Structures are given as C-alpha cells and as structure tokens.
PDB file of C-alpha atoms in Angstrom:
ATOM      1  CA  VAL A   1     -47.572  45.804-170.192  1.00 41.00           C
ATOM      2  CA  VAL A   2     -44.386  47.206-171.698  1.00 45.00           C
ATOM      3  CA  GLY A   3     -45.077  49.563-174.595  1.00 47.00           C
ATOM      4  CA  GLN A   4     -48.722  50.194-173.704  1.00 47.00           C
ATOM      5  CA  PRO A   5     -49.968  53.489-172.202  1.00 48.00           C
ATOM      6  CA  ILE A   6     -50.784  53.488-168.493  1.00 46.00           C
ATOM      7  CA  SER A   7     -54.203  54.812-167.551  1.00 51.00           C
ATOM      8  CA  MET A   8     -54.285  56.696-164.236  1.00 61.00           C
ATOM      9  CA  PRO A   9     -57.610  57.990-162.851  1.00 83.00           C
ATOM     10  CA  LEU A  10     -57.240  61.628-161.849  1.00 91.00           C
ATOM     11  CA  ALA A  11     -59.453  64.529-160.768  1.00 93.00           C
ATOM     12  CA  ILE A  12     -58.813  68.163-159.964  1.00 94.00           C
ATOM     13  CA  ALA A  13     -59.498  68.467-156.242  1.00 93.00           C
ATOM     14  CA  PRO A  14     -61.391  71.410-154.722  1.00 93.00           C
ATOM     15  CA  THR A  15     -58.968  74.306-154.349  1.00 90.00           C
ATOM     16  CA  GLY A  16     -60.044  77.483-152.572  1.00 87.00           C
ATOM     17  CA  LEU A  17     -59.275  80.908-154.033  1.00 84.00           C
ATOM     18  CA  THR A  18     -58.209  79.518-157.410  1.00 89.00           C
ATOM     19  CA  GLY A  19     -59.617  82.662-159.014  1.00 88.00           C
ATOM     20  CA  LEU A  20     -57.016  84.734-157.176  1.00 84.00           C
ATOM     21  CA  GLN A  21     -54.178  82.726-158.726  1.00 86.00           C
ATOM     22  CA  HIS A  22     -55.514  83.614-162.179  1.00 89.00           C
ATOM     23  CA  GLY A  23     -58.594  85.544-163.191  1.00 87.00           C
ATOM     24  CA  ALA A  24     -61.476  83.110-163.802  1.00 93.00           C
ATOM     25  CA  GLY A  25     -59.214  80.352-162.468  1.00 94.00           C
ATOM     26  CA  GLU A  26     -62.018  77.959-161.568  1.00 96.00           C
ATOM     27  CA  ILE A  27     -63.577  78.288-165.020  1.00 96.00           C
ATOM     28  CA  LEU A  28     -60.241  77.634-166.694  1.00 96.00           C
ATOM     29  CA  GLY A  29     -59.637  74.640-164.406  1.00 96.00           C
ATOM     30  CA  ALA A  30     -63.037  73.177-165.249  1.00 96.00           C
ATOM     31  CA  ARG A  31     -62.416  73.619-168.969  1.00 96.00           C
ATOM     32  CA  ALA A  32     -58.981  72.013-168.707  1.00 94.00           C
ATOM     33  CA  ALA A  33     -60.456  69.053-166.818  1.00 94.00           C
ATOM     34  CA  THR A  34     -63.142  68.637-169.480  1.00 92.00           C
ATOM     35  CA  LYS A  35     -60.503  68.657-172.199  1.00 92.00           C
ATOM     36  CA  ALA A  36     -58.478  66.035-170.310  1.00 91.00           C
ATOM     37  CA  GLY A  37     -61.568  63.905-169.651  1.00 91.00           C
ATOM     38  CA  ILE A  38     -61.273  64.063-165.858  1.00 93.00           C
ATOM     39  CA  PRO A  39     -63.579  65.440-163.135  1.00 94.00           C
ATOM     40  CA  PHE A  40     -63.254  68.958-161.742  1.00 96.00           C
ATOM     41  CA  CYS A  41     -64.419  69.742-158.206  1.00 97.00           C
ATOM     42  CA  LEU A  42     -65.376  73.329-157.361  1.00 97.00           C
ATOM     43  CA  SER A  43     -64.558  74.552-153.858  1.00 95.00           C
ATOM     44  CA  THR A  44     -67.065  76.123-151.484  1.00 92.00           C
ATOM     45  CA  VAL A  45     -64.597  79.006-151.073  1.00 88.00           C
ATOM     46  CA  SER A  46     -64.011  79.492-154.782  1.00 92.00           C
ATOM     47  CA  ILE A  47     -63.793  82.938-156.357  1.00 91.00           C
ATOM     48  CA  CYS A  48     -66.106  82.083-159.264  1.00 94.00           C
ATOM     49  CA  SER A  49     -69.525  80.933-158.080  1.00 94.00           C
ATOM     50  CA  ILE A  50     -71.301  77.664-158.849  1.00 97.00           C
ATOM     51  CA  GLU A  51     -73.509  79.517-161.321  1.00 96.00           C
ATOM     52  CA  GLN A  52     -70.614  81.275-163.063  1.00 96.00           C
ATOM     53  CA  VAL A  53     -68.796  77.987-163.629  1.00 97.00           C
ATOM     54  CA  ARG A  54     -71.993  76.252-164.786  1.00 97.00           C
ATOM     55  CA  ASP A  55     -72.652  78.984-167.363  1.00 96.00           C
ATOM     56  CA  ALA A  56     -69.080  78.871-168.672  1.00 95.00           C
ATOM     57  CA  VAL A  57     -68.477  75.122-169.112  1.00 95.00           C
ATOM     58  CA  GLN A  58     -70.274  72.378-170.973  1.00 89.00           C
ATOM     59  CA  ALA A  59     -69.570  69.310-168.849  1.00 93.00           C
ATOM     60  CA  PRO A  60     -71.044  68.797-165.363  1.00 96.00           C
ATOM     61  CA  PHE A  61     -68.619  69.203-162.470  1.00 97.00           C
ATOM     62  CA  TRP A  62     -68.403  68.151-158.842  1.00 98.00           C
ATOM     63  CA  PHE A  63     -69.020  70.523-155.922  1.00 98.00           C
ATOM     64  CA  GLN A  64     -67.242  70.445-152.579  1.00 96.00           C
ATOM     65  CA  LEU A  65     -69.277  71.188-149.461  1.00 95.00           C
ATOM     66  CA  TYR A  66     -67.987  72.565-146.198  1.00 90.00           C
ATOM     67  CA  VAL A  67     -70.731  72.156-143.602  1.00 88.00           C
ATOM     68  CA  MET A  68     -70.948  75.505-141.826  1.00 85.00           C
ATOM     69  CA  ARG A  69     -72.457  76.223-138.418  1.00 87.00           C
ATOM     70  CA  ASP A  70     -75.217  77.918-140.394  1.00 87.00           C
ATOM     71  CA  ARG A  71     -76.961  74.761-141.591  1.00 91.00           C
ATOM     72  CA  GLY A  72     -79.424  76.835-143.609  1.00 90.00           C
ATOM     73  CA  PHE A  73     -76.572  78.141-145.719  1.00 89.00           C
ATOM     74  CA  ALA A  74     -75.242  74.594-146.193  1.00 92.00           C
ATOM     75  CA  ARG A  75     -78.692  73.506-147.326  1.00 95.00           C
ATOM     76  CA  ASP A  76     -78.739  76.399-149.818  1.00 94.00           C
ATOM     77  CA  LEU A  77     -75.338  75.381-151.213  1.00 95.00           C
ATOM     78  CA  ILE A  78     -76.592  71.825-151.762  1.00 97.00           C
ATOM     79  CA  ARG A  79     -79.680  73.167-153.554  1.00 97.00           C
ATOM     80  CA  ARG A  80     -77.546  75.388-155.800  1.00 96.00           C
ATOM     81  CA  ALA A  81     -75.250  72.485-156.653  1.00 97.00           C
ATOM     82  CA  ARG A  82     -78.280  70.347-157.502  1.00 97.00           C
ATOM     83  CA  ASP A  83     -79.786  73.119-159.654  1.00 97.00           C
ATOM     84  CA  ALA A  84     -76.448  73.529-161.466  1.00 97.00           C
ATOM     85  CA  GLY A  85     -76.478  69.852-162.422  1.00 97.00           C
ATOM     86  CA  CYS A  86     -73.352  68.978-160.436  1.00 97.00           C
ATOM     87  CA  SER A  87     -72.601  65.302-160.916  1.00 97.00           C
ATOM     88  CA  ALA A  88     -71.226  64.677-157.406  1.00 98.00           C
ATOM     89  CA  LEU A  89     -71.105  66.332-153.991  1.00 98.00           C
ATOM     90  CA  MET A  90     -67.851  66.085-152.024  1.00 97.00           C
ATOM     91  CA  LEU A  91     -68.380  66.572-148.294  1.00 96.00           C
ATOM     92  CA  THR A  92     -65.067  67.682-146.784  1.00 92.00           C
ATOM     93  CA  ALA A  93     -64.424  66.524-143.210  1.00 90.00           C
ATOM     94  CA  ASP A  94     -60.642  67.042-142.932  1.00 83.00           C
ATOM     95  CA  LEU A  95     -60.789  70.789-142.308  1.00 75.00           C
ATOM     96  CA  THR A  96     -63.073  71.657-139.402  1.00 67.00           C
ATOM     97  CA  VAL A  97     -60.622  74.090-137.776  1.00 68.00           C
ATOM     98  CA  GLN A  98     -58.308  76.649-139.338  1.00 68.00           C
ATOM     99  CA  GLY A  99     -54.778  75.304-139.748  1.00 67.00           C
ATOM    100  CA  GLN A 100     -51.612  77.245-138.941  1.00 69.00           C
ATOM    101  CA  ARG A 101     -50.291  78.051-142.395  1.00 71.00           C
ATOM    102  CA  HIS A 102     -46.673  78.958-141.853  1.00 73.00           C
ATOM    103  CA  ARG A 103     -45.962  80.194-145.373  1.00 72.00           C
ATOM    104  CA  GLU A 104     -48.924  82.538-145.252  1.00 71.00           C
ATOM    105  CA  ILE A 105     -47.874  83.884-141.853  1.00 72.00           C
ATOM    106  CA  LYS A 106     -44.323  84.449-143.123  1.00 76.00           C
ATOM    107  CA  ASN A 107     -45.457  86.184-146.298  1.00 72.00           C
ATOM    108  CA  GLY A 108     -48.111  88.274-144.563  1.00 71.00           C
ATOM    109  CA  LEU A 109     -50.994  86.935-146.652  1.00 66.00           C
ATOM    110  CA  SER A 110     -54.288  88.637-145.932  1.00 63.00           C
ATOM    111  CA  VAL A 111     -57.687  88.869-147.594  1.00 56.00           C
ATOM    112  CA  PRO A 112     -57.861  91.377-149.145  1.00 58.00           C
ATOM    113  CA  PRO A 113     -54.095  91.776-149.684  1.00 61.00           C
ATOM    114  CA  LYS A 114     -52.458  94.639-147.838  1.00 70.00           C
ATOM    115  CA  ILE A 115     -50.963  97.269-150.110  1.00 75.00           C
ATOM    116  CA  THR A 116     -47.289  97.458-149.232  1.00 83.00           C
ATOM    117  CA  LEU A 117     -44.288  98.596-151.219  1.00 86.00           C
ATOM    118  CA  ARG A 118     -43.123  94.976-151.469  1.00 82.00           C
ATOM    119  CA  ASN A 119     -46.305  93.506-152.912  1.00 80.00           C
ATOM    120  CA  LEU A 120     -46.917  96.577-155.073  1.00 84.00           C
ATOM    121  CA  PHE A 121     -43.636  95.883-156.870  1.00 87.00           C
ATOM    122  CA  ASP A 122     -44.586  92.203-156.935  1.00 84.00           C
ATOM    123  CA  VAL A 123     -47.851  92.976-158.756  1.00 83.00           C
ATOM    124  CA  MET A 124     -46.076  95.340-161.179  1.00 89.00           C
ATOM    125  CA  SER A 125     -43.676  92.536-162.072  1.00 93.00           C
ATOM    126  CA  LYS A 126     -46.605  90.257-163.063  1.00 90.00           C
ATOM    127  CA  PRO A 127     -48.639  92.221-165.634  1.00 91.00           C
ATOM    128  CA  ARG A 128     -50.318  89.106-167.088  1.00 90.00           C
ATOM    129  CA  TRP A 129     -51.690  88.186-163.658  1.00 87.00           C
ATOM    130  CA  ALA A 130     -52.847  91.745-163.007  1.00 86.00           C
ATOM    131  CA  TRP A 131     -54.565  91.879-166.414  1.00 89.00           C
ATOM    132  CA  SER A 132     -56.297  88.546-165.797  1.00 89.00           C
ATOM    133  CA  MET A 133     -57.583  89.826-162.455  1.00 85.00           C
ATOM    134  CA  LEU A 134     -58.913  93.020-164.005  1.00 85.00           C
ATOM    135  CA  ARG A 135     -60.895  90.948-166.505  1.00 87.00           C
ATOM    136  CA  ALA A 136     -62.041  88.305-163.978  1.00 86.00           C
ATOM    137  CA  PRO A 137     -65.793  87.711-163.554  1.00 87.00           C
ATOM    138  CA  SER A 138     -65.390  87.710-159.761  1.00 85.00           C
ATOM    139  CA  ARG A 139     -62.837  88.867-157.202  1.00 76.00           C
ATOM    140  CA  SER A 140     -64.677  87.848-154.048  1.00 78.00           C
ATOM    141  CA  PHE A 141     -65.902  84.551-152.613  1.00 81.00           C
ATOM    142  CA  GLY A 142     -68.403  83.880-155.376  1.00 86.00           C
ATOM    143  CA  ASN A 143     -70.531  81.344-153.494  1.00 88.00           C
ATOM    144  CA  LEU A 144     -70.840  83.606-150.442  1.00 83.00           C
ATOM    145  CA  ALA A 145     -70.805  87.186-151.687  1.00 75.00           C
ATOM    146  CA  GLY A 146     -74.183  88.882-151.407  1.00 71.00           C
ATOM    147  CA  ARG A 147     -75.751  85.898-149.616  1.00 71.00           C
ATOM    148  CA  ILE A 148     -74.470  86.502-146.093  1.00 67.00           C
ATOM    149  CA  GLN A 149     -75.686  89.608-144.288  1.00 64.00           C
ATOM    150  CA  GLY A 150     -73.051  91.949-142.882  1.00 58.00           C
ATOM    151  CA  THR A 151     -70.231  90.621-145.075  1.00 52.00           C
ATOM    152  CA  ASP A 152     -69.747  93.349-147.650  1.00 53.00           C
ATOM    153  CA  SER A 153     -66.001  92.890-148.137  1.00 58.00           C
ATOM    154  CA  LEU A 154     -63.469  90.114-148.544  1.00 58.00           C
ATOM    155  CA  THR A 155     -62.229  90.772-145.013  1.00 60.00           C
ATOM    156  CA  THR A 156     -65.606  90.232-143.354  1.00 62.00           C
ATOM    157  CA  LEU A 157     -66.357  87.273-145.623  1.00 61.00           C
ATOM    158  CA  ALA A 158     -63.051  85.652-144.666  1.00 65.00           C
ATOM    159  CA  GLN A 159     -63.819  86.227-140.979  1.00 70.00           C
ATOM    160  CA  TRP A 160     -67.288  84.731-141.422  1.00 72.00           C
ATOM    161  CA  ILE A 161     -65.812  81.639-143.070  1.00 73.00           C
ATOM    162  CA  ALA A 162     -63.221  81.198-140.297  1.00 72.00           C
ATOM    163  CA  ASN A 163     -65.950  81.380-137.645  1.00 78.00           C
ATOM    164  CA  GLN A 164     -68.285  79.062-139.555  1.00 80.00           C
ATOM    165  CA  PHE A 165     -66.092  75.951-139.778  1.00 77.00           C
ATOM    166  CA  ASP A 166     -67.878  73.457-137.533  1.00 81.00           C
ATOM    167  CA  PRO A 167     -65.816  70.946-135.524  1.00 80.00           C
ATOM    168  CA  THR A 168     -69.034  69.212-134.397  1.00 87.00           C
ATOM    169  CA  LEU A 169     -69.557  67.640-137.852  1.00 88.00           C
ATOM    170  CA  ASN A 170     -70.699  64.056-137.296  1.00 92.00           C
ATOM    171  CA  TRP A 171     -72.395  61.040-138.890  1.00 94.00           C
ATOM    172  CA  GLN A 172     -75.863  62.502-138.262  1.00 94.00           C
ATOM    173  CA  ASP A 173     -74.901  65.469-140.445  1.00 94.00           C
ATOM    174  CA  LEU A 174     -73.885  63.027-143.161  1.00 95.00           C
ATOM    175  CA  GLU A 175     -77.320  61.367-142.952  1.00 95.00           C
ATOM    176  CA  TRP A 176     -78.946  64.805-143.278  1.00 95.00           C
ATOM    177  CA  ILE A 177     -76.861  65.582-146.363  1.00 96.00           C
ATOM    178  CA  ARG A 178     -77.634  62.179-147.889  1.00 94.00           C
ATOM    179  CA  GLU A 179     -81.335  63.020-147.618  1.00 95.00           C
ATOM    180  CA  LEU A 180     -80.855  66.388-149.357  1.00 96.00           C
ATOM    181  CA  TRP A 181     -78.488  65.194-152.080  1.00 97.00           C
ATOM    182  CA  PRO A 182     -79.856  62.605-154.543  1.00 93.00           C
ATOM    183  CA  GLY A 183     -76.673  62.133-156.587  1.00 96.00           C
ATOM    184  CA  LYS A 184     -73.206  60.697-156.024  1.00 97.00           C
ATOM    185  CA  LEU A 185     -71.821  61.529-152.571  1.00 98.00           C
ATOM    186  CA  ILE A 186     -68.090  61.587-151.802  1.00 98.00           C
ATOM    187  CA  LEU A 187     -66.665  61.921-148.282  1.00 97.00           C
ATOM    188  CA  LYS A 188     -63.224  63.545-148.133  1.00 96.00           C
ATOM    189  CA  GLY A 189     -61.017  63.206-145.076  1.00 93.00           C
ATOM    190  CA  ILE A 190     -61.090  59.517-144.136  1.00 95.00           C
ATOM    191  CA  MET A 191     -57.932  58.426-142.328  1.00 94.00           C
ATOM    192  CA  ASP A 192     -58.756  55.069-140.695  1.00 93.00           C
ATOM    193  CA  GLU A 193     -60.507  51.823-141.548  1.00 97.00           C
ATOM    194  CA  GLU A 194     -63.384  52.170-139.080  1.00 97.00           C
ATOM    195  CA  ASP A 195     -64.439  55.548-140.477  1.00 96.00           C
ATOM    196  CA  ALA A 196     -64.190  54.089-143.970  1.00 97.00           C
ATOM    197  CA  ARG A 197     -66.539  51.248-142.981  1.00 97.00           C
ATOM    198  CA  LEU A 198     -68.960  53.733-141.389  1.00 96.00           C
ATOM    199  CA  ALA A 199     -68.914  55.812-144.568  1.00 97.00           C
ATOM    200  CA  ALA A 200     -69.839  52.752-146.607  1.00 96.00           C
ATOM    201  CA  ALA A 201     -72.627  51.931-144.155  1.00 95.00           C
ATOM    202  CA  HIS A 202     -74.018  55.476-144.525  1.00 94.00           C
ATOM    203  CA  GLY A 203     -74.458  55.131-148.273  1.00 93.00           C
ATOM    204  CA  VAL A 204     -71.423  57.085-149.444  1.00 96.00           C
ATOM    205  CA  ASP A 205     -70.408  56.341-153.033  1.00 97.00           C
ATOM    206  CA  ALA A 206     -66.709  57.162-152.610  1.00 97.00           C
ATOM    207  CA  ILE A 207     -64.211  58.345-150.015  1.00 97.00           C
ATOM    208  CA  VAL A 208     -61.063  60.421-150.299  1.00 96.00           C
ATOM    209  CA  VAL A 209     -58.165  59.380-148.084  1.00 96.00           C
ATOM    210  CA  SER A 210     -56.895  62.790-147.044  1.00 92.00           C
ATOM    211  CA  ASN A 211     -55.421  64.782-144.168  1.00 87.00           C
ATOM    212  CA  HIS A 212     -55.838  68.073-146.069  1.00 83.00           C
ATOM    213  CA  GLY A 213     -52.258  68.213-147.248  1.00 75.00           C
ATOM    214  CA  GLY A 214     -50.773  67.594-143.810  1.00 73.00           C
ATOM    215  CA  ARG A 215     -51.314  71.167-142.688  1.00 71.00           C
ATOM    216  CA  GLN A 216     -54.246  70.939-140.250  1.00 71.00           C
ATOM    217  CA  LEU A 217     -53.144  68.637-137.425  1.00 71.00           C
ATOM    218  CA  ASP A 218     -49.483  68.139-136.551  1.00 71.00           C
ATOM    219  CA  GLY A 219     -50.172  64.687-135.120  1.00 76.00           C
ATOM    220  CA  ALA A 220     -52.007  63.214-138.099  1.00 79.00           C
ATOM    221  CA  PRO A 221     -50.387  60.315-139.968  1.00 86.00           C
ATOM    222  CA  ALA A 222     -49.392  60.718-143.591  1.00 86.00           C
ATOM    223  CA  SER A 223     -52.323  59.794-145.818  1.00 89.00           C
ATOM    224  CA  ILE A 224     -50.134  57.530-147.973  1.00 90.00           C
ATOM    225  CA  GLU A 225     -49.415  55.407-144.871  1.00 91.00           C
ATOM    226  CA  VAL A 226     -53.076  54.621-144.203  1.00 94.00           C
ATOM    227  CA  LEU A 227     -54.213  54.265-147.821  1.00 95.00           C
ATOM    228  CA  PRO A 228     -53.437  50.523-148.244  1.00 96.00           C
ATOM    229  CA  ARG A 229     -55.324  49.505-145.074  1.00 97.00           C
ATOM    230  CA  ILE A 230     -58.365  51.585-146.001  1.00 97.00           C
ATOM    231  CA  ALA A 231     -58.392  50.249-149.558  1.00 97.00           C
ATOM    232  CA  ASP A 232     -58.234  46.687-148.239  1.00 97.00           C
ATOM    233  CA  ALA A 233     -61.082  47.370-145.798  1.00 97.00           C
ATOM    234  CA  VAL A 234     -63.650  48.954-148.153  1.00 97.00           C
ATOM    235  CA  GLY A 235     -62.273  48.871-151.679  1.00 95.00           C
ATOM    236  CA  ASP A 236     -64.927  46.344-152.704  1.00 96.00           C
ATOM    237  CA  LYS A 237     -67.775  48.472-151.265  1.00 96.00           C
ATOM    238  CA  LEU A 238     -67.057  51.946-152.625  1.00 96.00           C
ATOM    239  CA  ASP A 239     -64.521  53.886-154.676  1.00 96.00           C
ATOM    240  CA  VAL A 240     -61.366  54.898-152.801  1.00 96.00           C
ATOM    241  CA  LEU A 241     -59.727  58.124-153.950  1.00 95.00           C
ATOM    242  CA  PHE A 242     -56.486  59.602-152.660  1.00 92.00           C
ATOM    243  CA  ASP A 243     -55.619  63.248-152.065  1.00 87.00           C
ATOM    244  CA  GLY A 244     -52.297  63.997-153.719  1.00 79.00           C
ATOM    245  CA  GLY A 245     -51.805  67.401-152.047  1.00 68.00           C
ATOM    246  CA  ILE A 246     -48.614  67.389-149.967  1.00 65.00           C
ATOM    247  CA  LEU A 247     -48.135  70.895-148.595  1.00 62.00           C
ATOM    248  CA  SER A 248     -46.064  70.434-145.447  1.00 58.00           C
ATOM    249  CA  GLY A 249     -43.108  68.346-144.354  1.00 55.00           C
ATOM    250  CA  GLN A 250     -44.753  68.007-140.964  1.00 50.00           C
TER     251      GLN A 250
END
C-alpha cells in the first residue's frame, strides 16, 4: 500500500571467519541482529566460538552445521548448540567440496596470512582493524581450536577443515541429525523441487534456496531462477528462505 512501510523478513546468514574482518565480528553481528529484530546464524567456521557468542549476547541465535567426516565432532557441535540455547540449527548442504575462489587465489589469501611487504603496509594503513584484532576474544577457529588433536595452529586447522568436508552427505545423515536436534531445523542448499519435497518429508522446518553464492559449482543454476518453482512446490509445507549472497558472475 502506498505510504505504508514494507516489512521484509531478513536474517544474517552464517559467514565464516567474520572475526577476521573485525575483532569479535560474530559477537557484533549477533548484537546488531538483535537490535534489528532479525535472526543471526553463527558459522561452524566462525572465529568466536558458540560459547563466546552465547556469553556476549542476550537473544538466542541460530547455529550453522557443516557435517564433517568425523561424525563424533558433528555430534559434539550439535550438543554445544543445544546447550547454548540456539533457537535453530541450519544444516548446510551446498558446500561439500572446496570451491575455487579466484579472488583469494589472486590476492594470495592464506590462513594464517603470510607476512609480505604488501600486506604489512596494508595492515599499517588500517589501524582500527589492527586494534580490533588485538583486542579480539579469539583469533582462531573458535569452535574447533583445542578440540581437534594435532591442530595447534590456524594452518593445520584450515587443512583439517578442508579434508573434513564430506561429499557423501545424504538423507540418512539428515535423519540422524533430526534425532539429535530437538529444535527448529533448517536445510540450506536446496536447488530443485524434488529435494525440497524430500526435505519436507524428513521433518525439516525450513529450507534455504542457495548455491553458496555461485562459487562452488560452475554448472549450477542461479538460485533466483529456481526459487519460484521451489516456493510453489513446498511453500505451504515449510518456510522457504533465500540466500542473497551473490559472489561470482559465473
């Protein structure tokens, strides 16, 4: 109606390494979401841990789950999210292999960052960022650090994560997670109607139409193209969310 405000449902999607963009980035994101009255979803590969975010914010938040090859670790993440009072679990199925990230290859991104003359000057030109990092509660993968044997640095943790993404993720894994998680369950990464119907049949409360920003598979359709068909197929059975991250022209 002309002259009336338009209400648009939004949420802050799980974003890995937010705490490297700004010290305590995940905590600040959760607080901003609370202030705006929208959900915040913490990433498995966040810098601040589930417990650090829980202790720093008042409102419950969502937690994103990557199912690793180490199912015991996945079970532990679900338990920690439940103990933290997370209000929803978002199982992510649109990143089961590492994508080729062209910008990161071009810029030489590494974890931890390599000390070169170029990035040394870059850090010196951003004193506010450097100060926020010095004061940050965590500068490692908060949900993983200290819990995985033989990963005592960011480099080995990053390698462990890369090796742990499991392309065998299937509907039986979803049933297993549904048994472990009593709360709201969201499945992220649905790109066709049949998978959407299967998600509804498996007791999922919501789905996210997403191809992980278009950066994982060069043959995947654009998520905006498939959204209307999926919404028509299951919109009366569960909530249909849409991933707004567009990272690649491919």
